[in-house]
Amino acid sequence: TSTKARAKRRIAALEEELETLRQDRGTKQRKTTYYVAQGRAIRRMVVLYTSLEDLINENDRRYESLRLTDDPSTLEQDNLQSGYIELARTLPWLHPKLGELDHEECEDMLRKLKKGADAARGDDTSSLKDLVAGWVNQEFRPSPLIRTDDKHSRGFVSDICGKLLCPAEWDWDQPRVKAGIRDRTLEYIVSENSWPLFMYENYRANGDNLEEGFLKSKLLVLAFKAVFTSPSSAKEADGDGDGADILENNRRARQKSDQPKVKTCVRFALSGVSSWRTVDGDFDYEIFWTNIVTFFEVVPGPVTRRKMNALLEWWTRKVFGTNHRQDLTPEVVSQMSVNALAEQR
């Protein structure tokens, strides 16, 4: 063959190799985009702090231990396993994918999922920082108003933020309590062992019945709407939701895993801490998050279970409205215009 023909074949081979490289790069980029996008659901729907590796390791450990021993698991291990089950529900493709990939591919995938998860948490805390300030200003009209661009004026230095962050067992309006909290005296240590007043309906707690009005505050409803539906939907919380996408969203609203994240982020938005951290003074956000998860998942009996179901129904109604499709019986539908027109034809 001639030199010219050999050169043409070589050029064609190089062009084919280049196209293959382009396709591989495009495939890798699509995978990265997909994993990062999928990861955004993790901090919202699954776990706020726990690493994915810990969840996966616990699921593997449990599988192996069931084959070898019947030793009971600890509460921490049960929480990790619950987290893995929720992860598998939220990302149903992940469990089989973990069995297909080798170790390096798994590490790469988890790294991208974590990137998306942390980015979503950052976006949510940033948006709620501004939104919560606006909601507080609108409802309480503090003087001076809470600035959306400055967190140093929040926390217990702010009278209204201090009241909302005050533990349910104390009365913020008592000067002794207010001064003790601000001075961080031993008598008034604010920690994750107390439920803040912002979690209660009308921001008031009944010491004789602390479950009354718990998790029914206007701030929580607005924050949930802003994170899980859209910021534009978080304009009111007094009535029921507008029913948009209710058939799909009712299922999502009832997922207990959605709830703790919102409460934790609202607490952060009201605080004077300028950047996301696990511990704020004597308050541990990770344990606080765990306390909320425990409230939903550790239900001591049927009476409490009915209360829990009623609370979830309340949240479904507040966020997404009421669905009356079950009332559309065949008799009712037969009288409606679609069927009436069909009969007339």
Short mmCIF file of C-alpha atoms in Angstrom, two decimals:
data_model
loop_
_atom_site.label_atom_id
_atom_site.label_comp_id
_atom_site.label_asym_id
_atom_site.label_seq_id
_atom_site.Cartn_x
_atom_site.Cartn_y
_atom_site.Cartn_z
CA THR A 1 0.00 0.00 0.00
CA SER A 2 1.08 3.57 -0.58
CA THR A 3 2.28 5.93 2.12
CA LYS A 4 -0.79 8.09 1.48
CA ALA A 5 -3.18 5.16 2.04
CA ARG A 6 -1.43 4.16 5.28
CA ALA A 7 -1.65 7.75 6.52
CA LYS A 8 -5.39 7.84 5.77
CA ARG A 9 -5.97 4.63 7.72
CA ARG A 10 -3.91 5.97 10.62
CA ILE A 11 -5.88 9.22 10.64
CA ALA A 12 -9.17 7.28 10.59
CA ALA A 13 -8.02 5.10 13.52
CA LEU A 14 -6.97 8.16 15.53
CA GLU A 15 -10.30 9.88 14.81
CA GLU A 16 -12.14 6.77 15.99
CA GLU A 17 -10.00 6.64 19.14
CA LEU A 18 -10.67 10.34 19.78
CA GLU A 19 -14.43 9.84 19.41
CA THR A 20 -14.29 6.95 21.88
CA LEU A 21 -12.46 9.16 24.38
CA ARG A 22 -15.08 11.89 23.90
CA GLN A 23 -17.88 9.41 24.52
CA ASP A 24 -16.15 8.06 27.64
CA ARG A 25 -15.68 11.59 28.94
CA GLY A 26 -19.33 12.38 28.24
CA THR A 27 -20.43 9.21 30.02
CA LYS A 28 -18.30 10.04 33.07
CA GLN A 29 -19.67 13.59 33.12
CA ARG A 30 -23.25 12.33 32.92
CA LYS A 31 -22.59 9.89 35.76
CA THR A 32 -21.09 12.66 37.88
CA THR A 33 -24.04 14.96 37.23
CA TYR A 34 -26.48 12.13 37.97
CA TYR A 35 -24.84 11.09 41.25
CA VAL A 36 -24.51 14.69 42.48
CA ALA A 37 -28.15 15.40 41.63
CA GLN A 38 -29.31 12.20 43.33
CA GLY A 39 -27.20 12.99 46.38
CA ARG A 40 -29.14 16.20 47.02
CA ALA A 41 -31.97 14.12 48.49
CA ILE A 42 -29.82 12.44 51.15
CA ARG A 43 -29.55 15.24 53.74
CA ARG A 44 -33.19 16.12 53.17
CA MET A 45 -34.77 12.67 53.19
CA VAL A 46 -32.38 10.24 54.87
CA VAL A 47 -29.76 11.47 57.35
CA LEU A 48 -28.52 14.95 58.19
CA TYR A 49 -25.13 14.00 59.65
CA THR A 50 -24.30 10.29 59.38
CA SER A 51 -21.89 9.32 56.61
CA LEU A 52 -23.02 7.02 53.82
CA GLU A 53 -20.09 4.73 54.55
CA ASP A 54 -21.35 4.17 58.11
CA LEU A 55 -24.82 3.28 56.85
CA ILE A 56 -23.46 0.83 54.27
CA ASN A 57 -20.99 -0.72 56.72
CA GLU A 58 -23.75 -1.34 59.25
CA ASN A 59 -25.93 -3.00 56.62
CA ASP A 60 -23.00 -5.24 55.61
CA ARG A 61 -22.18 -6.01 59.25
CA ARG A 62 -25.77 -6.91 59.99
CA TYR A 63 -25.95 -9.22 56.99
CA GLU A 64 -22.79 -11.02 58.09
CA SER A 65 -23.80 -11.19 61.77
CA LEU A 66 -27.18 -12.73 60.91
CA ARG A 67 -25.32 -15.54 59.18
CA LEU A 68 -22.87 -16.08 62.04
CA THR A 69 -24.55 -15.05 65.29
CA ASP A 70 -27.84 -13.92 66.85
CA ASP A 71 -26.28 -11.26 69.09
CA PRO A 72 -28.66 -8.31 69.63
CA SER A 73 -27.74 -4.97 68.08
CA THR A 74 -27.27 -1.70 69.93
CA LEU A 75 -29.52 1.35 69.60
CA GLU A 76 -26.85 3.12 67.58
CA GLN A 77 -26.62 0.15 65.20
CA ASP A 78 -30.42 0.08 64.86
CA ASN A 79 -30.41 3.77 63.99
CA LEU A 80 -27.75 3.19 61.33
CA GLN A 81 -29.72 0.32 59.85
CA SER A 82 -32.90 2.42 59.80
CA GLY A 83 -30.89 5.07 57.98
CA TYR A 84 -29.70 2.55 55.39
CA ILE A 85 -33.26 1.30 54.80
CA GLU A 86 -34.43 4.88 54.29
CA LEU A 87 -31.49 5.46 51.94
CA ALA A 88 -32.50 2.42 49.88
CA ARG A 89 -36.09 3.69 49.72
CA THR A 90 -35.01 7.17 48.66
CA LEU A 91 -32.45 5.94 46.11
CA PRO A 92 -33.80 2.49 45.09
CA TRP A 93 -31.07 2.01 42.49
CA LEU A 94 -28.26 2.31 45.07
CA HIS A 95 -28.49 -1.09 46.79
CA PRO A 96 -28.04 -3.17 43.60
CA LYS A 97 -25.45 -0.70 42.32
CA LEU A 98 -23.27 -1.29 45.38
CA GLY A 99 -23.10 -4.97 44.42
CA GLU A 100 -22.07 -4.24 40.85
CA LEU A 101 -19.21 -1.77 41.35
CA ASP A 102 -15.70 -2.50 42.55
CA HIS A 103 -14.24 -0.76 45.60
CA GLU A 104 -12.76 2.24 43.76
CA GLU A 105 -15.93 2.79 41.73
CA CYS A 106 -18.02 2.64 44.91
CA GLU A 107 -15.79 5.21 46.62
CA ASP A 108 -16.06 7.51 43.61
CA MET A 109 -19.86 7.19 43.53
CA LEU A 110 -20.21 7.85 47.27
CA ARG A 111 -17.93 10.88 46.99
CA LYS A 112 -20.20 12.38 44.32
CA LEU A 113 -23.36 11.56 46.27
CA LYS A 114 -21.87 13.27 49.34
CA LYS A 115 -20.99 16.30 47.24
CA GLY A 116 -24.61 16.65 46.19
CA ALA A 117 -25.87 15.99 49.72
CA ASP A 118 -23.68 18.64 51.32
CA ALA A 119 -24.46 21.15 48.57
CA ALA A 120 -28.21 20.73 49.16
CA ARG A 121 -27.78 21.18 52.92
CA GLY A 122 -25.78 24.34 52.28
CA ASP A 123 -28.44 25.68 49.92
CA ASP A 124 -31.23 24.95 52.40
CA THR A 125 -29.52 26.52 55.40
CA SER A 126 -28.58 29.58 53.33
CA SER A 127 -32.11 30.13 52.02
CA LEU A 128 -33.71 29.52 55.41
CA LYS A 129 -31.33 32.01 57.01
CA ASP A 130 -32.99 34.74 54.92
CA LEU A 131 -36.52 33.34 54.93
CA VAL A 132 -36.75 32.75 58.69
CA ALA A 133 -35.66 36.33 59.37
CA GLY A 134 -38.44 37.59 57.10
CA TRP A 135 -41.07 35.36 58.72
CA VAL A 136 -40.04 36.42 62.23
CA ASN A 137 -40.14 40.10 61.25
CA GLN A 138 -43.56 39.69 59.65
CA GLU A 139 -45.14 37.83 62.57
CA PHE A 140 -43.55 39.55 65.58
CA ARG A 141 -42.50 42.99 64.30
CA PRO A 142 -39.40 43.18 66.52
CA SER A 143 -37.55 46.45 66.96
CA PRO A 144 -35.03 46.55 65.47
CA LEU A 145 -36.01 44.11 62.73
CA ILE A 146 -33.96 40.94 62.24
CA ARG A 147 -31.53 41.56 59.40
CA THR A 148 -31.48 38.90 56.71
CA ASP A 149 -27.77 39.42 56.01
CA ASP A 150 -26.51 39.36 59.60
CA LYS A 151 -26.73 36.44 62.04
CA HIS A 152 -24.81 38.13 64.82
CA SER A 153 -27.98 39.96 65.86
CA ARG A 154 -29.88 36.69 66.30
CA GLY A 155 -29.64 34.00 68.94
CA PHE A 156 -30.17 34.92 72.58
CA VAL A 157 -28.96 38.49 72.09
CA SER A 158 -32.22 39.06 70.19
CA ASP A 159 -35.29 39.22 72.40
CA ILE A 160 -37.58 37.51 69.90
CA CYS A 161 -35.07 34.91 68.66
CA GLY A 162 -34.18 34.22 72.29
CA LYS A 163 -37.81 33.57 73.11
CA LEU A 164 -38.19 31.16 70.18
CA LEU A 165 -34.97 29.33 71.13
CA CYS A 166 -35.83 29.24 74.84
CA PRO A 167 -36.33 25.72 76.25
CA ALA A 168 -39.98 24.77 76.77
CA GLU A 169 -39.49 24.28 80.52
CA TRP A 170 -38.49 27.93 81.13
CA ASP A 171 -40.25 31.29 80.80
CA TRP A 172 -38.19 33.66 78.67
CA ASP A 173 -40.23 36.64 79.90
CA GLN A 174 -38.81 36.24 83.40
CA PRO A 175 -35.73 38.52 83.72
CA ARG A 176 -33.93 35.89 85.80
CA VAL A 177 -34.33 33.27 83.07
CA LYS A 178 -33.34 35.64 80.28
CA ALA A 179 -30.24 36.83 82.11
CA GLY A 180 -29.24 33.28 83.11
CA ILE A 181 -29.46 32.02 79.53
CA ARG A 182 -27.55 34.97 78.13
CA ASP A 183 -24.84 34.64 80.80
CA ARG A 184 -24.76 30.84 80.34
CA THR A 185 -25.01 30.19 84.06
CA LEU A 186 -25.05 26.62 85.37
CA GLU A 187 -28.73 26.96 86.26
CA TYR A 188 -29.73 27.79 82.69
CA ILE A 189 -27.74 25.63 80.29
CA VAL A 190 -29.40 25.50 76.86
CA SER A 191 -28.72 22.11 75.32
CA GLU A 192 -30.22 19.56 72.95
CA ASN A 193 -31.97 17.99 75.97
CA SER A 194 -34.70 20.64 75.81
CA TRP A 195 -37.33 21.28 73.13
CA PRO A 196 -37.18 24.93 71.96
CA LEU A 197 -40.40 26.95 71.95
CA PHE A 198 -40.27 27.53 68.19
CA MET A 199 -41.36 23.88 67.81
CA TYR A 200 -44.70 24.49 69.57
CA GLU A 201 -48.01 25.78 68.29
CA ASN A 202 -48.27 29.51 69.04
CA TYR A 203 -44.77 29.16 70.60
CA ARG A 204 -46.22 28.14 73.97
CA ALA A 205 -45.67 24.84 75.79
CA ASN A 206 -47.83 23.16 78.41
CA GLY A 207 -45.48 21.85 81.11
CA ASP A 208 -48.08 19.30 82.22
CA ASN A 209 -48.52 17.97 78.67
CA LEU A 210 -45.42 18.72 76.58
CA GLU A 211 -46.80 16.81 73.59
CA GLU A 212 -49.67 19.30 73.25
CA GLY A 213 -48.98 21.50 70.23
CA PHE A 214 -45.54 19.96 69.72
CA LEU A 215 -44.22 20.25 66.12
CA LYS A 216 -47.17 22.42 65.08
CA SER A 217 -45.61 25.86 64.89
CA LYS A 218 -46.14 28.21 61.98
CA LEU A 219 -42.38 28.60 61.48
CA LEU A 220 -41.93 24.85 61.00
CA VAL A 221 -44.73 24.63 58.44
CA LEU A 222 -43.32 27.55 56.46
CA ALA A 223 -39.82 26.07 56.56
CA PHE A 224 -41.05 22.64 55.45
CA LYS A 225 -42.88 24.19 52.51
CA ALA A 226 -39.85 26.25 51.53
CA VAL A 227 -37.55 23.19 51.50
CA PHE A 228 -39.82 20.42 50.20
CA THR A 229 -42.28 22.19 47.89
CA SER A 230 -40.91 25.63 46.95
CA PRO A 231 -40.06 28.94 48.62
CA SER A 232 -43.00 30.57 46.81
CA SER A 233 -45.40 28.11 48.49
CA ALA A 234 -44.22 29.23 51.94
CA LYS A 235 -46.36 32.36 52.03
CA GLU A 236 -48.91 31.19 54.59
CA ALA A 237 -49.32 28.42 57.13
CA ASP A 238 -52.63 29.18 58.82
CA GLY A 239 -54.92 27.35 56.40
CA ASP A 240 -54.61 24.01 54.66
CA GLY A 241 -52.37 23.54 51.64
CA ASP A 242 -53.61 24.20 48.13
CA GLY A 243 -53.62 20.54 47.15
CA ALA A 244 -51.01 20.85 44.38
CA ASP A 245 -49.56 17.46 43.36
CA ILE A 246 -51.31 15.97 46.37
CA LEU A 247 -51.45 12.37 45.18
CA GLU A 248 -47.67 12.17 44.99
CA ASN A 249 -46.79 14.62 47.73
CA ASN A 250 -49.05 13.18 50.42
CA ARG A 251 -46.81 10.12 50.39
CA ARG A 252 -43.69 12.27 50.72
CA ALA A 253 -45.12 14.50 53.43
CA ARG A 254 -45.83 11.49 55.63
CA GLN A 255 -42.23 10.32 55.54
CA LYS A 256 -40.93 10.84 59.07
CA SER A 257 -37.38 11.29 57.78
CA ASP A 258 -38.30 14.66 56.24
CA GLN A 259 -39.27 16.20 59.55
CA PRO A 260 -36.08 16.32 61.70
CA LYS A 261 -34.02 18.09 59.03
CA VAL A 262 -36.39 21.08 58.91
CA LYS A 263 -36.46 21.50 62.70
CA THR A 264 -32.67 21.41 62.89
CA CYS A 265 -32.26 23.98 60.10
CA VAL A 266 -34.83 26.35 61.64
CA ARG A 267 -32.97 26.19 64.95
CA PHE A 268 -29.74 27.05 63.10
CA ALA A 269 -31.46 29.95 61.27
CA LEU A 270 -32.66 31.47 64.57
CA SER A 271 -29.25 31.10 66.24
CA GLY A 272 -26.40 33.58 66.08
CA VAL A 273 -24.03 31.04 64.49
CA SER A 274 -22.84 32.29 61.10
CA SER A 275 -21.73 28.98 59.58
CA TRP A 276 -22.99 25.40 59.78
CA ARG A 277 -21.50 23.45 62.67
CA THR A 278 -22.39 20.48 64.85
CA VAL A 279 -22.07 22.20 68.24
CA ASP A 280 -23.28 25.70 69.15
CA GLY A 281 -22.16 26.49 72.68
CA ASP A 282 -23.76 23.77 74.83
CA PHE A 283 -26.18 22.76 72.07
CA ASP A 284 -25.33 19.69 69.98
CA TYR A 285 -27.25 19.74 66.67
CA GLU A 286 -26.49 16.13 65.83
CA ILE A 287 -27.97 14.85 69.12
CA PHE A 288 -30.90 17.26 68.66
CA TRP A 289 -31.55 15.72 65.24
CA THR A 290 -31.34 12.23 66.78
CA ASN A 291 -33.84 13.24 69.49
CA ILE A 292 -36.37 14.26 66.84
CA VAL A 293 -35.83 11.02 64.90
CA THR A 294 -36.33 9.07 68.14
CA PHE A 295 -39.59 10.94 68.82
CA PHE A 296 -40.96 9.70 65.51
CA GLU A 297 -39.48 6.20 65.46
CA VAL A 298 -39.63 5.06 69.11
CA VAL A 299 -43.37 4.96 69.77
CA PRO A 300 -44.20 3.36 73.15
CA GLY A 301 -47.73 2.08 72.46
CA PRO A 302 -50.92 2.15 70.34
CA VAL A 303 -52.27 5.34 71.92
CA THR A 304 -49.06 7.20 71.09
CA ARG A 305 -49.09 5.64 67.61
CA ARG A 306 -52.55 7.10 66.98
CA LYS A 307 -51.30 10.50 68.13
CA MET A 308 -48.32 10.19 65.80
CA ASN A 309 -50.52 9.30 62.84
CA ALA A 310 -52.78 12.25 63.64
CA LEU A 311 -49.73 14.54 63.72
CA LEU A 312 -48.56 13.28 60.32
CA GLU A 313 -52.07 13.74 58.91
CA TRP A 314 -52.02 17.31 60.26
CA TRP A 315 -48.73 17.94 58.45
CA THR A 316 -50.06 16.42 55.23
CA ARG A 317 -53.11 18.67 55.36
CA LYS A 318 -51.12 21.79 56.24
CA VAL A 319 -48.57 21.35 53.48
CA PHE A 320 -50.55 19.74 50.66
CA GLY A 321 -54.24 20.25 51.43
CA THR A 322 -57.06 17.74 51.57
CA ASN A 323 -57.79 15.15 48.91
CA HIS A 324 -61.42 14.19 48.25
CA ARG A 325 -60.85 11.71 45.43
CA GLN A 326 -62.07 8.87 47.63
CA ASP A 327 -65.50 10.53 47.56
CA LEU A 328 -65.69 10.23 43.76
CA THR A 329 -67.80 7.09 43.75
CA PRO A 330 -68.91 5.52 40.44
CA GLU A 331 -72.41 6.92 41.04
CA VAL A 332 -71.08 10.45 41.46
CA VAL A 333 -68.77 10.19 38.44
CA SER A 334 -71.58 8.88 36.24
CA GLN A 335 -73.44 12.18 36.71
CA MET A 336 -70.49 14.38 35.72
CA SER A 337 -70.17 16.10 32.35
CA VAL A 338 -67.53 13.78 30.83
CA ASN A 339 -69.80 10.76 31.18
CA ALA A 340 -72.92 12.79 30.44
CA LEU A 341 -71.45 13.99 27.13
CA ALA A 342 -70.41 10.44 26.26
CA GLU A 343 -73.98 9.27 26.87
CA GLN A 344 -75.42 12.10 24.75
CA ARG A 345 -73.22 11.14 21.79
#
